[in-house]
Amino acid sequence: MARTAAPVPPPSLADGVRAPEWDEGLDCWVVADPRLAQQVLNHPGFASGTFERSFQLYMTDAARAEYRELTEFLRLWFVQADAPEHMALRRPVQRMLSASYVRSLAPRIEEITDECLDDLAAAPRPSDVMPPVADGISGKVMAHVVGLDVPPPVLHRWSRTLSLFIGAMYRRDHALAAHRVMVEMSEALAGARAMEGFPVDTEEDRARTTATWAMCLFGGLETTASLLGSTVLTALGDRALWDAVCREVPGAVEDLVESVLVSRPPLRHLGRVAAYDQEFAGVRLSEGDLVLVSLTGENPLNDADEAPAAVCPVTGARTGAATDAVAGTDAGAKAVGGGSERHLIFGHGPHYCVGAPLARLEAAILLRRLARRFPHARLAEEAAVWGPNLSYVGLDHLYVDLAGDA
């Protein structure tokens, strides 16, 4: 790779901002300060092709050769590309998941949510929210969007297997399982409705389009299920919050969803690769260095000169344009998408998550339907059982008492 000069000034280290730190165990730089993370995610000096670098760092030569089909499959995900290729690949998906389309999904998501709450009511006591509801809603919604006839348990098995491999590429068992999932996903997607209108004329076209929709499935399953579970956990864990949701206090649902994104983010970090040798925020980076960017931290995008975000008196959550993005009502999701963000949970810049409005809408609808049907619900004892993945953070189980103290 040829070394080039930086095309734009590198991010600077402002007063009070924590400098990047080298992690010997992970063999990468860690950017923990959210203000600096914002700059990294929107700076051309940091490339998105982290899988390629991770394959080199964490997989042996033998493993890369053995699972070449899998690594090629992941390389084709457009989140691994940068401009102009990234925008060309992202644009048709972004059009398909437009704000108007997401709004149009509200009635179907309400139907799916009611179906999943029926399953929850029929489950053994105490009721586990995660398989029938969190996995069920996210799985059925994504199956509807992509046009697949695949049940949620299978979809989530695919997603969790891939997330385990991405989080621990050095493990051969994860690579083997992920390779099998790649084959299953590719076969299922071959007949999916979403493939229509996307290039499939050549083998290369089919591979790229299949990888694109596999990536969309992955993105819409695991992190969304995590958001749904954490939203229920947070709501039922605070009686003031839950009472506000049950009383349909204006803005309570939207603020709660937004606060959960900050306090219990489904994905804690993103990766980038230094595109060239550069001075960066007080440290020297070499071309090819892996950079782990934290997505946690509340309100990193509020500058000192900005007016502070309002604070909801009921939930304590900060409001603003991001609140409008989650507003979803049974009448049809009055606002979805758009507006500036107050956190980095869905990324920042050209790689901002195309599915963010859909995830927010699913969480808002779940809260409303759950509150109307089970207003006396309570968390069971030892309710939360967290999964083992340190990158994609979510609940394996969430036990609730649906009747509560009614």
Coordinates of N, CA and C in Angstrom, one line a residue, residues 13-143:
L13 N -6.4 17.3 19.4 CA -6.7 17.0 20.8 C -7.1 18.3 21.6
A14 N -8.4 18.5 21.7 CA -8.9 19.6 22.4 C -8.7 19.5 23.9
D15 N -8.8 20.6 24.6 CA -8.7 20.6 26.1 C -9.7 19.6 26.7
G16 N -9.2 18.8 27.6 CA -10.1 17.9 28.3 C -10.4 16.6 27.6
V17 N -9.9 16.4 26.3 CA -10.2 15.2 25.6 C -9.2 14.2 25.8
R18 N -9.6 13.0 26.1 CA -8.7 11.9 26.3 C -8.0 11.4 25.1
A19 N -6.7 11.3 25.1 CA -5.9 10.9 23.9 C -6.1 9.4 23.6
P20 N -5.9 9.0 22.4 CA -6.0 7.5 22.1 C -4.9 6.8 22.8
E21 N -5.2 5.5 23.2 CA -4.3 4.7 23.9 C -4.0 3.4 23.2
W22 N -2.8 2.9 23.2 CA -2.5 1.6 22.6 C -2.8 0.5 23.5
D23 N -3.6 -0.5 23.0 CA -3.9 -1.7 23.8 C -3.0 -2.9 23.3
E24 N -2.1 -3.3 24.2 CA -1.2 -4.4 23.8 C -2.0 -5.7 23.5
G25 N -3.0 -6.0 24.3 CA -3.7 -7.2 24.2 C -4.5 -7.3 22.9
L26 N -5.1 -6.2 22.5 CA -5.9 -6.2 21.3 C -5.1 -5.8 20.0
D27 N -3.9 -5.3 20.3 CA -3.0 -4.9 19.2 C -3.6 -3.8 18.4
C28 N -4.2 -2.8 19.1 CA -4.8 -1.7 18.3 C -4.9 -0.4 19.2
W29 N -5.2 0.7 18.6 CA -5.4 1.9 19.3 C -6.9 1.9 19.8
V30 N -7.1 2.5 20.9 CA -8.5 2.7 21.5 C -8.8 4.1 21.6
V31 N -9.9 4.6 21.0 CA -10.4 6.0 21.1 C -11.6 5.9 22.0
A32 N -11.4 6.3 23.2 CA -12.5 6.2 24.2 C -13.3 7.5 24.4
D33 N -12.7 8.6 24.1 CA -13.4 9.9 24.3 C -14.4 10.1 23.1
P34 N -15.7 10.3 23.5 CA -16.7 10.4 22.4 C -16.5 11.6 21.5
R35 N -15.9 12.7 22.0 CA -15.7 13.9 21.1 C -14.6 13.5 20.0
L36 N -13.6 12.8 20.4 CA -12.6 12.4 19.5 C -13.2 11.3 18.5
A37 N -14.0 10.4 19.1 CA -14.6 9.3 18.3 C -15.4 9.9 17.2
Q38 N -16.1 11.0 17.4 CA -16.9 11.6 16.4 C -16.0 12.0 15.2
Q39 N -14.9 12.6 15.5 CA -14.0 13.1 14.5 C -13.4 11.9 13.7
V40 N -13.1 10.8 14.3 CA -12.5 9.6 13.7 C -13.5 9.1 12.7
L41 N -14.8 9.0 13.1 CA -15.8 8.3 12.3 C -16.2 9.2 11.0
N42 N -15.7 10.4 11.0 CA -16.1 11.3 9.9 C -14.8 11.9 9.2
H43 N -13.7 11.2 9.3 CA -12.4 11.7 8.8 C -11.9 10.7 7.8
P44 N -11.5 11.2 6.6 CA -11.0 10.3 5.6 C -9.6 9.6 5.9
G45 N -9.0 10.0 7.0 CA -7.7 9.4 7.3 C -7.9 8.1 8.0
F46 N -9.2 7.7 8.2 CA -9.5 6.4 8.9 C -10.4 5.6 8.0
A47 N -9.9 4.5 7.5 CA -10.7 3.7 6.5 C -11.6 2.7 7.2
S48 N -12.6 2.2 6.5 CA -13.6 1.3 7.1 C -13.3 -0.2 7.0
G49 N -12.3 -0.6 6.2 CA -12.0 -2.0 5.9 C -11.3 -2.7 7.1
T50 N -12.0 -2.8 8.2 CA -11.4 -3.4 9.4 C -11.4 -4.9 9.4
F51 N -12.3 -5.5 8.6 CA -12.3 -7.0 8.6 C -11.0 -7.5 8.0
E52 N -10.5 -6.8 6.9 CA -9.3 -7.3 6.3 C -8.1 -7.2 7.3
R53 N -8.1 -6.1 8.0 CA -7.0 -5.9 9.0 C -7.1 -6.9 10.1
S54 N -8.4 -7.1 10.5 CA -8.6 -8.1 11.6 C -8.3 -9.5 11.2
F55 N -8.6 -9.9 10.0 CA -8.2 -11.2 9.5 C -6.7 -11.4 9.6
Q56 N -5.9 -10.3 9.3 CA -4.5 -10.4 9.3 C -4.0 -10.5 10.8
L57 N -4.6 -9.8 11.7 CA -4.1 -9.7 13.1 C -4.6 -10.9 13.9
Y58 N -5.8 -11.4 13.6 CA -6.4 -12.4 14.6 C -6.6 -13.8 14.0
M59 N -6.3 -14.0 12.7 CA -6.5 -15.3 12.1 C -5.1 -15.8 11.6
T60 N -4.9 -17.0 11.7 CA -3.6 -17.6 11.1 C -3.7 -17.6 9.6
D61 N -2.6 -17.8 9.0 CA -2.5 -17.9 7.5 C -3.4 -19.1 7.1
A62 N -3.2 -20.2 7.9 CA -4.0 -21.4 7.5 C -5.5 -21.2 7.6
A63 N -5.9 -20.5 8.7 CA -7.3 -20.3 8.9 C -7.9 -19.4 7.8
R64 N -7.1 -18.4 7.4 CA -7.6 -17.5 6.3 C -7.7 -18.3 5.0
A65 N -6.8 -19.2 4.8 CA -6.9 -20.0 3.5 C -8.1 -20.9 3.6
E66 N -8.3 -21.5 4.8 CA -9.4 -22.5 4.9 C -10.7 -21.9 4.8
Y67 N -10.9 -20.7 5.3 CA -12.2 -20.0 5.3 C -12.2 -18.8 4.4
R68 N -11.5 -18.9 3.3 CA -11.4 -17.8 2.3 C -12.8 -17.4 1.9
E69 N -13.7 -18.3 1.6 CA -15.1 -17.9 1.2 C -15.8 -17.0 2.2
L70 N -15.6 -17.4 3.5 CA -16.2 -16.6 4.5 C -15.6 -15.2 4.6
T71 N -14.3 -15.1 4.6 CA -13.6 -13.8 4.7 C -14.0 -12.9 3.4
E72 N -14.1 -13.5 2.3 CA -14.5 -12.8 1.1 C -15.9 -12.3 1.2
F73 N -16.8 -13.1 1.7 CA -18.2 -12.8 2.0 C -18.3 -11.5 2.9
L74 N -17.5 -11.5 3.9 CA -17.6 -10.4 4.9 C -16.9 -9.1 4.3
R75 N -15.9 -9.3 3.5 CA -15.2 -8.1 2.8 C -16.2 -7.4 1.9
L76 N -17.2 -8.1 1.4 CA -18.1 -7.5 0.4 C -19.2 -6.7 1.1
W77 N -19.3 -6.7 2.4 CA -20.3 -5.9 3.1 C -19.9 -4.4 2.9
F78 N -20.9 -3.6 2.5 CA -20.6 -2.2 2.1 C -20.1 -1.4 3.3
V79 N -20.3 -1.8 4.5 CA -19.8 -1.0 5.6 C -18.3 -1.1 5.7
Q80 N -17.7 -2.1 4.9 CA -16.3 -2.2 4.8 C -15.6 -1.4 3.7
A81 N -16.5 -0.6 3.0 CA -16.0 0.2 1.9 C -16.0 1.6 2.2
D82 N -15.3 2.4 1.5 CA -15.3 3.9 1.7 C -15.7 4.6 0.4
A83 N -15.8 5.9 0.4 CA -16.2 6.6 -0.8 C -15.2 6.5 -1.9
P84 N -15.7 6.4 -3.1 CA -17.1 6.5 -3.6 C -17.8 5.2 -3.6
E85 N -17.1 4.1 -3.4 CA -17.7 2.8 -3.5 C -18.8 2.6 -2.5
H86 N -18.5 3.0 -1.3 CA -19.5 2.9 -0.2 C -20.8 3.5 -0.5
M87 N -20.8 4.8 -1.0 CA -22.0 5.5 -1.3 C -22.8 4.8 -2.4
A88 N -22.1 4.4 -3.4 CA -22.7 3.7 -4.6 C -23.5 2.5 -4.1
L89 N -22.9 1.7 -3.2 CA -23.5 0.5 -2.7 C -24.6 0.7 -1.7
R90 N -24.4 1.8 -0.9 CA -25.3 2.1 0.2 C -26.6 2.7 -0.4
R91 N -26.5 3.5 -1.4 CA -27.6 4.4 -1.9 C -28.9 3.6 -2.1
P92 N -28.8 2.4 -2.9 CA -30.1 1.7 -3.1 C -30.7 1.1 -1.9
V93 N -29.9 0.7 -0.9 CA -30.4 0.2 0.3 C -31.1 1.3 1.1
Q94 N -30.4 2.5 1.1 CA -30.9 3.6 1.8 C -32.3 4.1 1.2
R95 N -32.4 4.1 -0.1 CA -33.7 4.4 -0.7 C -34.7 3.4 -0.3
M96 N -34.4 2.1 -0.2 CA -35.4 1.1 0.1 C -35.8 1.3 1.6
L97 N -34.9 1.7 2.4 CA -35.3 1.9 3.8 C -35.5 3.3 4.2
S98 N -36.2 4.0 3.2 CA -36.4 5.5 3.4 C -37.4 5.7 4.6
A99 N -37.4 7.0 5.0 CA -38.3 7.3 6.1 C -39.7 7.0 5.8
S100 N -40.2 7.3 4.6 CA -41.6 7.0 4.3 C -41.9 5.5 4.3
Y101 N -40.9 4.7 3.8 CA -41.1 3.2 3.9 C -41.2 2.8 5.3
V102 N -40.3 3.2 6.2 CA -40.3 2.8 7.6 C -41.6 3.2 8.2
R103 N -42.1 4.4 8.0 CA -43.4 4.8 8.5 C -44.5 3.9 8.0
S104 N -44.4 3.5 6.8 CA -45.5 2.6 6.3 C -45.5 1.2 6.9
L105 N -44.3 0.9 7.6 CA -44.2 -0.4 8.2 C -44.9 -0.5 9.6
A106 N -45.3 0.7 10.1 CA -45.8 0.7 11.5 C -47.0 -0.2 11.7
P107 N -48.0 -0.2 10.9 CA -49.1 -1.2 11.1 C -48.7 -2.6 11.1
R108 N -47.8 -3.0 10.2 CA -47.3 -4.4 10.2 C -46.5 -4.7 11.5
I109 N -45.7 -3.7 11.9 CA -44.9 -4.0 13.1 C -45.8 -4.1 14.4
E110 N -46.9 -3.3 14.4 CA -47.8 -3.5 15.5 C -48.5 -4.9 15.5
E111 N -48.8 -5.4 14.3 CA -49.4 -6.8 14.2 C -48.3 -7.8 14.7
I112 N -47.1 -7.6 14.2 CA -46.0 -8.6 14.6 C -45.8 -8.5 16.1
T113 N -45.8 -7.3 16.7 CA -45.6 -7.1 18.1 C -46.8 -7.8 18.9
D114 N -48.0 -7.6 18.5 CA -49.1 -8.3 19.1 C -49.0 -9.8 19.1
E115 N -48.6 -10.3 17.9 CA -48.4 -11.8 17.8 C -47.3 -12.3 18.8
C116 N -46.3 -11.5 18.9 CA -45.2 -11.9 19.8 C -45.6 -11.8 21.3
L117 N -46.4 -10.8 21.6 CA -46.9 -10.7 23.0 C -47.9 -11.8 23.3
D118 N -48.6 -12.3 22.3 CA -49.5 -13.5 22.5 C -48.6 -14.7 22.9
D119 N -47.5 -14.8 22.2 CA -46.5 -15.9 22.5 C -46.0 -15.8 23.9
L120 N -45.7 -14.5 24.3 CA -45.2 -14.3 25.6 C -46.2 -14.7 26.7
A121 N -47.5 -14.3 26.4 CA -48.5 -14.6 27.4 C -48.7 -16.1 27.5
A122 N -48.4 -16.9 26.5 CA -48.6 -18.3 26.5 C -47.4 -19.1 27.0
A123 N -46.3 -18.4 27.3 CA -45.1 -19.0 27.7 C -45.1 -19.4 29.2
P124 N -44.3 -20.3 29.6 CA -44.2 -20.7 31.0 C -43.8 -19.5 31.9
R125 N -44.3 -19.5 33.1 CA -44.0 -18.4 34.1 C -42.7 -18.7 34.8
P126 N -41.9 -17.7 35.2 CA -42.0 -16.3 34.7 C -41.7 -16.3 33.2
S127 N -42.2 -15.3 32.5 CA -42.2 -15.2 31.1 C -40.8 -14.6 30.7
D128 N -40.2 -15.2 29.7 CA -38.9 -14.8 29.1 C -39.2 -13.9 27.9
V129 N -38.9 -12.6 28.0 CA -39.2 -11.7 27.0 C -38.3 -11.9 25.7
M130 N -37.1 -12.4 25.9 CA -36.2 -12.4 24.8 C -36.5 -13.3 23.6
P131 N -36.7 -14.6 23.7 CA -37.0 -15.4 22.5 C -38.3 -15.0 21.8
P132 N -39.4 -15.0 22.5 CA -40.7 -14.7 21.8 C -40.9 -13.3 21.4
V133 N -40.3 -12.3 22.1 CA -40.6 -10.9 21.8 C -39.5 -10.2 21.2
A134 N -38.3 -10.1 21.9 CA -37.2 -9.3 21.3 C -36.7 -10.0 20.0
D135 N -36.4 -11.3 20.1 CA -36.0 -12.0 18.9 C -37.2 -12.1 17.9
G136 N -38.4 -12.3 18.4 CA -39.5 -12.5 17.5 C -39.8 -11.3 16.7
I137 N -39.9 -10.1 17.4 CA -40.2 -8.9 16.6 C -39.1 -8.6 15.6
S138 N -37.9 -8.5 16.1 CA -36.8 -8.2 15.2 C -36.7 -9.2 14.0
G139 N -36.9 -10.4 14.3 CA -36.8 -11.5 13.3 C -37.9 -11.4 12.2
K140 N -39.1 -11.2 12.7 CA -40.2 -11.1 11.8 C -40.2 -9.9 11.0
V141 N -39.8 -8.8 11.6 CA -39.7 -7.5 10.9 C -38.7 -7.6 9.8
M142 N -37.5 -8.1 10.1 CA -36.5 -8.2 9.0 C -36.9 -9.2 8.0
A143 N -37.5 -10.3 8.3 CA -38.0 -11.3 7.3 C -39.0 -10.6 6.4

